[in-house]
JSON list of C-alpha atoms in Angstrom, two decimals:
[
{"chain": "Q", "resi": 1, "resn": "MET", "atom": "CA", "xyz": [-27.55, -10.25, -4.05]},
{"chain": "Q", "resi": 2, "resn": "VAL", "atom": "CA", "xyz": [-26.44, -14.37, -3.90]},
{"chain": "Q", "resi": 3, "resn": "VAL", "atom": "CA", "xyz": [-24.35, -15.49, -1.02]},
{"chain": "Q", "resi": 4, "resn": "TRP", "atom": "CA", "xyz": [-23.15, -18.65, -1.63]},
{"chain": "Q", "resi": 5, "resn": "ILE", "atom": "CA", "xyz": [-22.27, -21.11, 1.85]},
{"chain": "Q", "resi": 6, "resn": "ARG", "atom": "CA", "xyz": [-19.64, -24.02, 0.86]},
{"chain": "Q", "resi": 7, "resn": "TRP", "atom": "CA", "xyz": [-19.80, -26.72, 3.37]},
{"chain": "Q", "resi": 8, "resn": "ARG", "atom": "CA", "xyz": [-18.40, -30.51, 2.94]},
{"chain": "Q", "resi": 9, "resn": "ASP", "atom": "CA", "xyz": [-18.14, -31.93, 6.58]},
{"chain": "Q", "resi": 10, "resn": "ASP", "atom": "CA", "xyz": [-16.16, -28.99, 7.96]},
{"chain": "Q", "resi": 11, "resn": "ALA", "atom": "CA", "xyz": [-18.35, -27.03, 10.74]},
{"chain": "Q", "resi": 12, "resn": "THR", "atom": "CA", "xyz": [-15.54, -24.25, 10.87]},
{"chain": "Q", "resi": 13, "resn": "GLN", "atom": "CA", "xyz": [-15.94, -23.60, 7.42]},
{"chain": "Q", "resi": 14, "resn": "LEU", "atom": "CA", "xyz": [-19.57, -23.27, 7.84]},
{"chain": "Q", "resi": 15, "resn": "GLY", "atom": "CA", "xyz": [-19.41, -20.84, 10.50]},
{"chain": "Q", "resi": 16, "resn": "GLN", "atom": "CA", "xyz": [-17.05, -18.73, 8.74]},
{"chain": "Q", "resi": 17, "resn": "ASP", "atom": "CA", "xyz": [-19.02, -18.92, 5.62]},
{"chain": "Q", "resi": 18, "resn": "LEU", "atom": "CA", "xyz": [-22.21, -18.08, 7.57]},
{"chain": "Q", "resi": 19, "resn": "ALA", "atom": "CA", "xyz": [-20.20, -15.15, 9.37]},
{"chain": "Q", "resi": 20, "resn": "GLN", "atom": "CA", "xyz": [-19.13, -13.50, 6.33]},
{"chain": "Q", "resi": 21, "resn": "ALA", "atom": "CA", "xyz": [-22.60, -13.78, 4.45]},
{"chain": "Q", "resi": 22, "resn": "ALA", "atom": "CA", "xyz": [-24.30, -12.34, 7.85]},
{"chain": "Q", "resi": 23, "resn": "HIS", "atom": "CA", "xyz": [-21.90, -9.49, 7.88]},
{"chain": "Q", "resi": 24, "resn": "ILE", "atom": "CA", "xyz": [-22.36, -9.04, 4.04]},
{"chain": "Q", "resi": 25, "resn": "LEU", "atom": "CA", "xyz": [-26.25, -8.99, 4.09]},
{"chain": "Q", "resi": 26, "resn": "GLY", "atom": "CA", "xyz": [-26.08, -6.47, 6.69]},
{"chain": "Q", "resi": 27, "resn": "LEU", "atom": "CA", "xyz": [-26.30, -8.19, 10.49]},
{"chain": "Q", "resi": 28, "resn": "SER", "atom": "CA", "xyz": [-24.99, -6.01, 13.19]},
{"chain": "Q", "resi": 29, "resn": "GLU", "atom": "CA", "xyz": [-21.83, -6.23, 14.50]},
{"chain": "Q", "resi": 30, "resn": "ALA", "atom": "CA", "xyz": [-23.20, -6.53, 17.97]},
{"chain": "Q", "resi": 31, "resn": "ARG", "atom": "CA", "xyz": [-25.09, -9.58, 16.70]},
{"chain": "Q", "resi": 32, "resn": "LEU", "atom": "CA", "xyz": [-22.44, -11.10, 15.37]},
{"chain": "Q", "resi": 33, "resn": "GLU", "atom": "CA", "xyz": [-19.95, -10.57, 18.21]},
{"chain": "Q", "resi": 34, "resn": "ALA", "atom": "CA", "xyz": [-23.00, -12.31, 20.19]},
{"chain": "Q", "resi": 35, "resn": "ALA", "atom": "CA", "xyz": [-22.88, -15.29, 17.98]},
{"chain": "Q", "resi": 36, "resn": "ARG", "atom": "CA", "xyz": [-19.15, -15.61, 18.16]},
{"chain": "Q", "resi": 37, "resn": "THR", "atom": "CA", "xyz": [-18.87, -15.55, 22.00]},
{"chain": "Q", "resi": 38, "resn": "GLY", "atom": "CA", "xyz": [-22.03, -18.29, 21.91]},
{"chain": "Q", "resi": 39, "resn": "ARG", "atom": "CA", "xyz": [-24.57, -16.14, 23.56]},
{"chain": "Q", "resi": 40, "resn": "VAL", "atom": "CA", "xyz": [-26.53, -16.50, 20.28]},
{"chain": "Q", "resi": 41, "resn": "SER", "atom": "CA", "xyz": [-26.66, -19.13, 17.63]},
{"chain": "Q", "resi": 42, "resn": "LEU", "atom": "CA", "xyz": [-25.13, -17.75, 14.62]},
{"chain": "Q", "resi": 43, "resn": "VAL", "atom": "CA", "xyz": [-27.53, -19.74, 12.39]},
{"chain": "Q", "resi": 44, "resn": "ASP", "atom": "CA", "xyz": [-30.62, -18.26, 14.39]},
{"chain": "Q", "resi": 45, "resn": "ALA", "atom": "CA", "xyz": [-29.04, -14.74, 13.79]},
{"chain": "Q", "resi": 46, "resn": "VAL", "atom": "CA", "xyz": [-28.69, -14.99, 10.07]},
{"chain": "Q", "resi": 47, "resn": "TRP", "atom": "CA", "xyz": [-31.91, -16.65, 9.90]},
{"chain": "Q", "resi": 48, "resn": "GLU", "atom": "CA", "xyz": [-33.60, -14.01, 12.19]},
{"chain": "Q", "resi": 49, "resn": "HIS", "atom": "CA", "xyz": [-31.61, -11.19, 9.84]},
{"chain": "Q", "resi": 50, "resn": "LEU", "atom": "CA", "xyz": [-33.01, -12.49, 6.57]},
{"chain": "Q", "resi": 51, "resn": "ALA", "atom": "CA", "xyz": [-36.63, -12.75, 7.87]},
{"chain": "Q", "resi": 52, "resn": "THR", "atom": "CA", "xyz": [-36.58, -9.16, 8.19]},
{"chain": "Q", "resi": 53, "resn": "ALA", "atom": "CA", "xyz": [-34.76, -8.19, 5.28]},
{"chain": "Q", "resi": 54, "resn": "ARG", "atom": "CA", "xyz": [-36.57, -6.82, 2.27]},
{"chain": "Q", "resi": 55, "resn": "GLY", "atom": "CA", "xyz": [-35.71, -7.67, -1.46]}
]
């Protein structure tokens, strides 16, 4: 599976694309919610999830 992240000096777009990619790649809803509310960094949550993914 390939997921593209588009970003051109637009932090809002980057955040939306990362959240969508994370959801597609199976990041739990609880972890996504923690990122949405600022309890964890979305980028860190995505990378941590990808580090545990196989394939």
